[in-house]
Short mmCIF file of N, CA and C in Angstrom, two decimals:
data_model
loop_
_atom_site.label_atom_id
_atom_site.label_comp_id
_atom_site.label_asym_id
_atom_site.label_seq_id
_atom_site.Cartn_x
_atom_site.Cartn_y
_atom_site.Cartn_z
N UNK A 1 -45.77 18.50 1.67
CA UNK A 1 -45.08 17.73 0.65
C UNK A 1 -43.63 18.18 0.50
N UNK A 2 -43.40 19.50 0.55
CA UNK A 2 -42.04 20.05 0.41
C UNK A 2 -41.16 19.58 1.56
N UNK A 3 -41.70 19.54 2.76
CA UNK A 3 -40.95 19.11 3.93
C UNK A 3 -40.57 17.63 3.79
N UNK A 4 -41.47 16.83 3.28
CA UNK A 4 -41.20 15.41 3.07
C UNK A 4 -40.04 15.22 2.09
N UNK A 5 -40.01 16.00 1.01
CA UNK A 5 -38.91 15.92 0.05
C UNK A 5 -37.58 16.32 0.70
N UNK A 6 -37.61 17.35 1.52
CA UNK A 6 -36.39 17.79 2.22
C UNK A 6 -35.90 16.70 3.17
N UNK A 7 -36.79 16.10 3.91
CA UNK A 7 -36.41 15.03 4.85
C UNK A 7 -35.84 13.83 4.10
N UNK A 8 -36.49 13.43 3.02
CA UNK A 8 -35.99 12.31 2.22
C UNK A 8 -34.62 12.64 1.65
N UNK A 9 -34.43 13.86 1.14
CA UNK A 9 -33.12 14.30 0.62
C UNK A 9 -32.04 14.26 1.68
N UNK A 10 -32.38 14.70 2.90
CA UNK A 10 -31.41 14.67 4.00
C UNK A 10 -31.05 13.23 4.37
N UNK A 11 -32.03 12.36 4.41
CA UNK A 11 -31.78 10.95 4.75
C UNK A 11 -30.89 10.32 3.69
N UNK A 12 -31.18 10.57 2.42
CA UNK A 12 -30.35 10.02 1.34
C UNK A 12 -28.93 10.58 1.42
N UNK A 13 -28.80 11.87 1.69
CA UNK A 13 -27.48 12.50 1.81
C UNK A 13 -26.66 11.93 2.96
N UNK A 14 -27.28 11.77 4.12
CA UNK A 14 -26.59 11.19 5.28
C UNK A 14 -26.20 9.75 4.99
N UNK A 15 -27.09 9.00 4.37
CA UNK A 15 -26.80 7.60 4.01
C UNK A 15 -25.62 7.53 3.04
N UNK A 16 -25.61 8.41 2.03
CA UNK A 16 -24.51 8.43 1.06
C UNK A 16 -23.19 8.76 1.75
N UNK A 17 -23.18 9.73 2.64
CA UNK A 17 -21.96 10.08 3.38
C UNK A 17 -21.50 8.92 4.25
N UNK A 18 -22.42 8.22 4.85
CA UNK A 18 -22.08 7.05 5.67
C UNK A 18 -21.44 5.96 4.82
N UNK A 19 -22.00 5.69 3.67
CA UNK A 19 -21.44 4.68 2.76
C UNK A 19 -20.04 5.09 2.32
N UNK A 20 -19.85 6.34 1.95
CA UNK A 20 -18.52 6.83 1.54
C UNK A 20 -17.53 6.69 2.69
N UNK A 21 -17.93 7.07 3.89
CA UNK A 21 -17.04 6.96 5.06
C UNK A 21 -16.64 5.51 5.30
N UNK A 22 -17.59 4.60 5.24
CA UNK A 22 -17.30 3.18 5.46
C UNK A 22 -16.35 2.66 4.39
N UNK A 23 -16.58 3.03 3.14
CA UNK A 23 -15.73 2.57 2.04
C UNK A 23 -14.30 3.10 2.20
N UNK A 24 -14.15 4.39 2.53
CA UNK A 24 -12.82 5.00 2.65
C UNK A 24 -12.07 4.46 3.87
N UNK A 25 -12.75 4.24 4.97
CA UNK A 25 -12.07 3.80 6.19
C UNK A 25 -11.95 2.28 6.28
N UNK A 26 -12.49 1.56 5.32
CA UNK A 26 -12.41 0.11 5.30
C UNK A 26 -10.97 -0.34 5.13
N UNK A 27 -10.51 -1.28 5.94
CA UNK A 27 -9.13 -1.75 5.85
C UNK A 27 -8.98 -3.00 5.00
N UNK A 28 -10.06 -3.47 4.43
CA UNK A 28 -9.99 -4.64 3.57
C UNK A 28 -9.73 -4.20 2.14
N UNK A 29 -8.75 -4.81 1.50
CA UNK A 29 -8.49 -4.53 0.09
C UNK A 29 -9.44 -5.40 -0.72
N UNK A 30 -10.35 -4.75 -1.40
CA UNK A 30 -11.34 -5.47 -2.19
C UNK A 30 -10.70 -6.01 -3.46
N UNK A 31 -11.22 -7.10 -4.02
CA UNK A 31 -10.59 -7.74 -5.18
C UNK A 31 -10.31 -6.78 -6.34
N UNK A 32 -11.22 -5.86 -6.62
CA UNK A 32 -11.02 -4.94 -7.74
C UNK A 32 -10.02 -3.83 -7.40
N UNK A 33 -9.61 -3.71 -6.14
CA UNK A 33 -8.62 -2.71 -5.73
C UNK A 33 -7.19 -3.26 -5.73
N UNK A 34 -7.04 -4.55 -5.75
CA UNK A 34 -5.75 -5.21 -5.55
C UNK A 34 -4.65 -4.67 -6.46
N UNK A 35 -4.86 -4.68 -7.76
CA UNK A 35 -3.82 -4.24 -8.70
C UNK A 35 -3.50 -2.76 -8.51
N UNK A 36 -4.52 -1.95 -8.27
CA UNK A 36 -4.29 -0.52 -8.07
C UNK A 36 -3.49 -0.26 -6.79
N UNK A 37 -3.81 -0.98 -5.71
CA UNK A 37 -3.07 -0.82 -4.46
C UNK A 37 -1.60 -1.21 -4.65
N UNK A 38 -1.35 -2.29 -5.35
CA UNK A 38 0.03 -2.71 -5.61
C UNK A 38 0.75 -1.63 -6.41
N UNK A 39 0.12 -1.14 -7.48
CA UNK A 39 0.75 -0.13 -8.33
C UNK A 39 1.04 1.16 -7.57
N UNK A 40 0.10 1.63 -6.78
CA UNK A 40 0.28 2.86 -6.00
C UNK A 40 1.41 2.68 -4.99
N UNK A 41 1.44 1.54 -4.32
CA UNK A 41 2.48 1.28 -3.33
C UNK A 41 3.86 1.29 -3.98
N UNK A 42 3.99 0.66 -5.12
CA UNK A 42 5.27 0.64 -5.82
C UNK A 42 5.66 2.04 -6.29
N UNK A 43 4.70 2.83 -6.75
CA UNK A 43 4.99 4.20 -7.18
C UNK A 43 5.43 5.05 -6.00
N UNK A 44 4.73 4.95 -4.87
CA UNK A 44 5.11 5.74 -3.69
C UNK A 44 6.53 5.41 -3.23
N UNK A 45 6.92 4.16 -3.38
CA UNK A 45 8.24 3.73 -2.91
C UNK A 45 9.33 3.82 -3.95
N UNK A 46 9.00 4.20 -5.17
CA UNK A 46 9.99 4.21 -6.24
C UNK A 46 10.53 2.81 -6.48
N UNK A 47 9.64 1.84 -6.46
CA UNK A 47 10.02 0.42 -6.54
C UNK A 47 9.66 -0.16 -7.90
N UNK A 48 10.42 -1.17 -8.30
CA UNK A 48 10.19 -1.87 -9.55
C UNK A 48 8.95 -2.76 -9.42
N UNK A 49 8.41 -3.18 -10.55
CA UNK A 49 7.29 -4.12 -10.55
C UNK A 49 7.65 -5.37 -9.74
N UNK A 50 6.66 -5.97 -9.11
CA UNK A 50 6.92 -7.17 -8.33
C UNK A 50 7.36 -8.31 -9.24
N UNK A 51 8.29 -9.11 -8.79
CA UNK A 51 8.72 -10.26 -9.60
C UNK A 51 7.54 -11.21 -9.86
N UNK A 52 7.57 -11.85 -11.00
CA UNK A 52 6.47 -12.75 -11.39
C UNK A 52 6.40 -13.99 -10.50
N UNK A 53 7.51 -14.36 -9.89
CA UNK A 53 7.58 -15.62 -9.14
C UNK A 53 7.13 -15.51 -7.68
N UNK A 54 6.53 -14.39 -7.28
CA UNK A 54 6.17 -14.24 -5.87
C UNK A 54 5.09 -15.23 -5.48
N UNK A 55 5.06 -15.53 -4.19
CA UNK A 55 3.99 -16.38 -3.65
C UNK A 55 3.59 -15.85 -2.29
N UNK A 56 2.46 -16.30 -1.80
CA UNK A 56 1.91 -15.88 -0.51
C UNK A 56 1.75 -14.36 -0.43
N UNK A 57 1.19 -13.76 -1.45
CA UNK A 57 0.98 -12.32 -1.50
C UNK A 57 -0.14 -11.92 -0.54
N UNK A 58 0.16 -10.96 0.32
CA UNK A 58 -0.84 -10.41 1.24
C UNK A 58 -0.81 -8.90 1.12
N UNK A 59 -1.99 -8.29 1.08
CA UNK A 59 -2.10 -6.84 0.95
C UNK A 59 -3.02 -6.33 2.05
N UNK A 60 -2.59 -5.27 2.71
CA UNK A 60 -3.38 -4.67 3.78
C UNK A 60 -3.39 -3.17 3.58
N UNK A 61 -4.46 -2.53 4.00
CA UNK A 61 -4.49 -1.07 3.96
C UNK A 61 -5.00 -0.55 5.29
N UNK A 62 -4.49 0.61 5.66
CA UNK A 62 -4.89 1.27 6.89
C UNK A 62 -5.06 2.75 6.59
N UNK A 63 -5.69 3.46 7.47
CA UNK A 63 -5.80 4.90 7.30
C UNK A 63 -7.20 5.41 7.55
N UNK A 64 -7.37 6.69 7.20
CA UNK A 64 -8.64 7.37 7.41
C UNK A 64 -8.96 8.19 6.17
N UNK A 65 -9.81 9.17 6.32
CA UNK A 65 -10.15 10.03 5.19
C UNK A 65 -8.94 10.81 4.69
N UNK A 66 -7.97 11.06 5.57
CA UNK A 66 -6.85 11.93 5.23
C UNK A 66 -5.50 11.22 5.16
N UNK A 67 -5.46 9.96 5.46
CA UNK A 67 -4.20 9.21 5.41
C UNK A 67 -4.44 7.86 4.74
N UNK A 68 -3.37 7.28 4.25
CA UNK A 68 -3.48 5.94 3.67
C UNK A 68 -2.15 5.24 3.85
N UNK A 69 -2.21 3.99 4.25
CA UNK A 69 -1.02 3.16 4.41
C UNK A 69 -1.31 1.82 3.74
N UNK A 70 -0.38 1.41 2.86
CA UNK A 70 -0.50 0.13 2.20
C UNK A 70 0.66 -0.75 2.62
N UNK A 71 0.35 -1.99 2.97
CA UNK A 71 1.37 -2.96 3.38
C UNK A 71 1.24 -4.18 2.47
N UNK A 72 2.33 -4.50 1.80
CA UNK A 72 2.36 -5.64 0.90
C UNK A 72 3.42 -6.60 1.40
N UNK A 73 3.06 -7.87 1.54
CA UNK A 73 4.02 -8.91 1.94
C UNK A 73 3.99 -10.02 0.90
N UNK A 74 5.16 -10.54 0.60
CA UNK A 74 5.24 -11.68 -0.30
C UNK A 74 6.53 -12.45 -0.05
N UNK A 75 6.62 -13.61 -0.65
CA UNK A 75 7.80 -14.46 -0.50
C UNK A 75 8.34 -14.80 -1.88
N UNK A 76 9.66 -15.00 -1.92
CA UNK A 76 10.36 -15.47 -3.11
C UNK A 76 11.35 -16.54 -2.68
N UNK A 77 11.35 -17.66 -3.36
CA UNK A 77 12.29 -18.73 -3.02
C UNK A 77 13.71 -18.40 -3.48
N UNK A 78 13.84 -17.70 -4.59
CA UNK A 78 15.13 -17.41 -5.19
C UNK A 78 15.62 -16.03 -4.73
N UNK A 79 16.65 -16.00 -3.87
CA UNK A 79 17.15 -14.72 -3.34
C UNK A 79 17.75 -13.85 -4.43
N UNK A 80 18.19 -14.45 -5.54
CA UNK A 80 18.74 -13.64 -6.63
C UNK A 80 17.64 -12.79 -7.27
N UNK A 81 16.40 -13.25 -7.23
CA UNK A 81 15.27 -12.47 -7.75
C UNK A 81 15.02 -11.24 -6.87
N UNK A 82 15.22 -11.40 -5.58
CA UNK A 82 15.09 -10.25 -4.67
C UNK A 82 16.20 -9.26 -4.96
N UNK A 83 17.43 -9.74 -5.12
CA UNK A 83 18.56 -8.86 -5.43
C UNK A 83 18.32 -8.12 -6.74
N UNK A 84 17.80 -8.80 -7.73
CA UNK A 84 17.50 -8.19 -9.04
C UNK A 84 16.42 -7.12 -8.88
N UNK A 85 15.40 -7.40 -8.07
CA UNK A 85 14.33 -6.44 -7.82
C UNK A 85 14.88 -5.19 -7.14
N UNK A 86 15.78 -5.38 -6.18
CA UNK A 86 16.40 -4.25 -5.49
C UNK A 86 17.19 -3.40 -6.50
N UNK A 87 17.99 -4.03 -7.34
CA UNK A 87 18.81 -3.31 -8.33
C UNK A 87 17.96 -2.55 -9.34
N UNK A 88 16.75 -3.05 -9.62
CA UNK A 88 15.87 -2.39 -10.59
C UNK A 88 14.94 -1.37 -9.95
N UNK A 89 15.00 -1.23 -8.63
CA UNK A 89 14.14 -0.28 -7.92
C UNK A 89 14.89 1.02 -7.69
N UNK A 90 14.34 2.08 -8.23
CA UNK A 90 14.96 3.41 -8.17
C UNK A 90 15.38 3.81 -6.76
N UNK A 91 14.54 3.57 -5.76
CA UNK A 91 14.81 4.04 -4.41
C UNK A 91 15.51 3.01 -3.53
N UNK A 92 15.80 1.81 -4.05
CA UNK A 92 16.50 0.79 -3.26
C UNK A 92 17.93 0.57 -3.73
N UNK A 93 18.18 0.74 -5.03
CA UNK A 93 19.47 0.33 -5.59
C UNK A 93 20.66 1.04 -4.96
N UNK A 94 20.54 2.29 -4.55
CA UNK A 94 21.63 3.03 -3.91
C UNK A 94 21.38 3.28 -2.43
N UNK A 95 20.40 2.61 -1.89
CA UNK A 95 19.99 2.78 -0.51
C UNK A 95 20.71 1.74 0.35
N UNK A 96 21.40 2.20 1.38
CA UNK A 96 22.12 1.28 2.27
C UNK A 96 21.15 0.86 3.38
N UNK A 97 20.87 -0.44 3.47
CA UNK A 97 19.89 -0.89 4.47
C UNK A 97 20.48 -0.92 5.88
N UNK A 98 19.59 -0.79 6.85
CA UNK A 98 19.95 -1.03 8.24
C UNK A 98 19.79 -2.52 8.47
N UNK A 99 20.72 -3.11 9.17
CA UNK A 99 20.66 -4.55 9.43
C UNK A 99 20.18 -4.76 10.86
N UNK A 100 19.10 -5.52 11.00
CA UNK A 100 18.55 -5.87 12.31
C UNK A 100 18.45 -7.38 12.36
N UNK A 101 19.46 -8.03 12.92
CA UNK A 101 19.50 -9.49 12.93
C UNK A 101 19.69 -9.98 11.52
N UNK A 102 18.76 -10.77 11.02
CA UNK A 102 18.85 -11.24 9.63
C UNK A 102 17.87 -10.49 8.71
N UNK A 103 17.45 -9.29 9.15
CA UNK A 103 16.52 -8.46 8.38
C UNK A 103 17.23 -7.21 7.87
N UNK A 104 17.06 -6.94 6.58
CA UNK A 104 17.55 -5.70 5.99
C UNK A 104 16.37 -4.74 5.90
N UNK A 105 16.55 -3.51 6.41
CA UNK A 105 15.49 -2.52 6.39
C UNK A 105 15.95 -1.33 5.53
N UNK A 106 15.26 -1.13 4.42
CA UNK A 106 15.52 0.00 3.53
C UNK A 106 14.49 1.08 3.86
N UNK A 107 14.95 2.24 4.33
CA UNK A 107 14.03 3.33 4.63
C UNK A 107 13.91 4.23 3.41
N UNK A 108 12.69 4.62 3.10
CA UNK A 108 12.41 5.46 1.94
C UNK A 108 11.66 6.69 2.42
N UNK A 109 12.39 7.76 2.72
CA UNK A 109 11.78 9.01 3.20
C UNK A 109 12.42 10.18 2.49
N UNK A 110 11.67 11.10 1.94
CA UNK A 110 10.23 10.99 1.66
C UNK A 110 10.01 10.04 0.50
N UNK A 111 8.78 9.70 0.29
CA UNK A 111 8.45 8.81 -0.81
C UNK A 111 8.26 9.58 -2.11
N UNK A 112 7.93 8.88 -3.14
CA UNK A 112 7.65 9.50 -4.44
C UNK A 112 6.22 10.03 -4.48
N UNK A 113 5.94 10.88 -5.43
CA UNK A 113 4.60 11.42 -5.68
C UNK A 113 3.99 12.02 -4.40
N UNK A 114 4.79 12.78 -3.67
CA UNK A 114 4.35 13.47 -2.45
C UNK A 114 3.88 12.54 -1.33
N UNK A 115 4.29 11.29 -1.36
CA UNK A 115 3.93 10.39 -0.25
C UNK A 115 4.90 10.60 0.91
N UNK A 116 4.48 10.17 2.10
CA UNK A 116 5.35 10.29 3.27
C UNK A 116 6.56 9.38 3.13
N UNK A 117 6.37 8.23 2.54
CA UNK A 117 7.44 7.26 2.41
C UNK A 117 7.14 6.03 3.24
N UNK A 118 8.19 5.31 3.57
CA UNK A 118 8.00 4.09 4.34
C UNK A 118 9.26 3.26 4.36
N UNK A 119 9.08 1.96 4.26
CA UNK A 119 10.23 1.06 4.36
C UNK A 119 9.98 -0.23 3.59
N UNK A 120 11.09 -0.89 3.29
CA UNK A 120 11.05 -2.22 2.71
C UNK A 120 11.90 -3.09 3.62
N UNK A 121 11.32 -4.14 4.15
CA UNK A 121 12.05 -5.09 5.01
C UNK A 121 12.21 -6.40 4.27
N UNK A 122 13.43 -6.92 4.29
CA UNK A 122 13.69 -8.20 3.64
C UNK A 122 14.32 -9.13 4.66
N UNK A 123 13.65 -10.24 4.93
CA UNK A 123 14.13 -11.26 5.85
C UNK A 123 14.16 -12.57 5.09
N UNK A 124 15.37 -13.02 4.75
CA UNK A 124 15.55 -14.23 3.95
C UNK A 124 14.69 -14.12 2.70
N UNK A 125 13.71 -14.94 2.48
CA UNK A 125 12.90 -14.89 1.26
C UNK A 125 11.61 -14.11 1.40
N UNK A 126 11.43 -13.39 2.52
CA UNK A 126 10.20 -12.64 2.75
C UNK A 126 10.45 -11.15 2.58
N UNK A 127 9.53 -10.48 1.89
CA UNK A 127 9.62 -9.04 1.64
C UNK A 127 8.36 -8.38 2.17
N UNK A 128 8.56 -7.28 2.91
CA UNK A 128 7.45 -6.48 3.41
C UNK A 128 7.65 -5.06 2.93
N UNK A 129 6.65 -4.51 2.24
CA UNK A 129 6.68 -3.13 1.78
C UNK A 129 5.62 -2.39 2.56
N UNK A 130 6.00 -1.28 3.21
CA UNK A 130 5.08 -0.51 4.04
C UNK A 130 5.22 0.95 3.64
N UNK A 131 4.24 1.48 2.90
CA UNK A 131 4.30 2.85 2.40
C UNK A 131 3.06 3.63 2.85
N UNK A 132 3.27 4.95 3.10
CA UNK A 132 2.17 5.79 3.61
C UNK A 132 2.07 7.09 2.83
N UNK A 133 0.88 7.62 2.86
CA UNK A 133 0.59 8.93 2.27
C UNK A 133 -0.30 9.68 3.25
N UNK A 134 -0.06 10.97 3.36
CA UNK A 134 -0.88 11.78 4.27
C UNK A 134 -1.08 13.15 3.68
#
């Protein structure tokens, strides 16, 4: 009977570790994670809250047990809203972007809250935020 309890305990433990591993390594942002992922990404980048008028919001996550990368993409029709967002963002307002064609790339290294950092790319009305932690 004691051996059976040990075997069942081991099976439950291995199953729990497998579930945790799958959850942590999952690259899909689940609906209840969306707001937290946005907030963490903005904090890592020293960025202002996203403008209310954004559209086509896409969120992606990558990483493993020891790393995490969040990628947020959105569009804004009004370029003045992007300029206002840049001016209100602690790590963008005094940051001189690299120009690659019609894309402005703001590099943020290191990031805030001990994150590795990342970049913000702006191409016309499209914004891509890519921040990492390790």
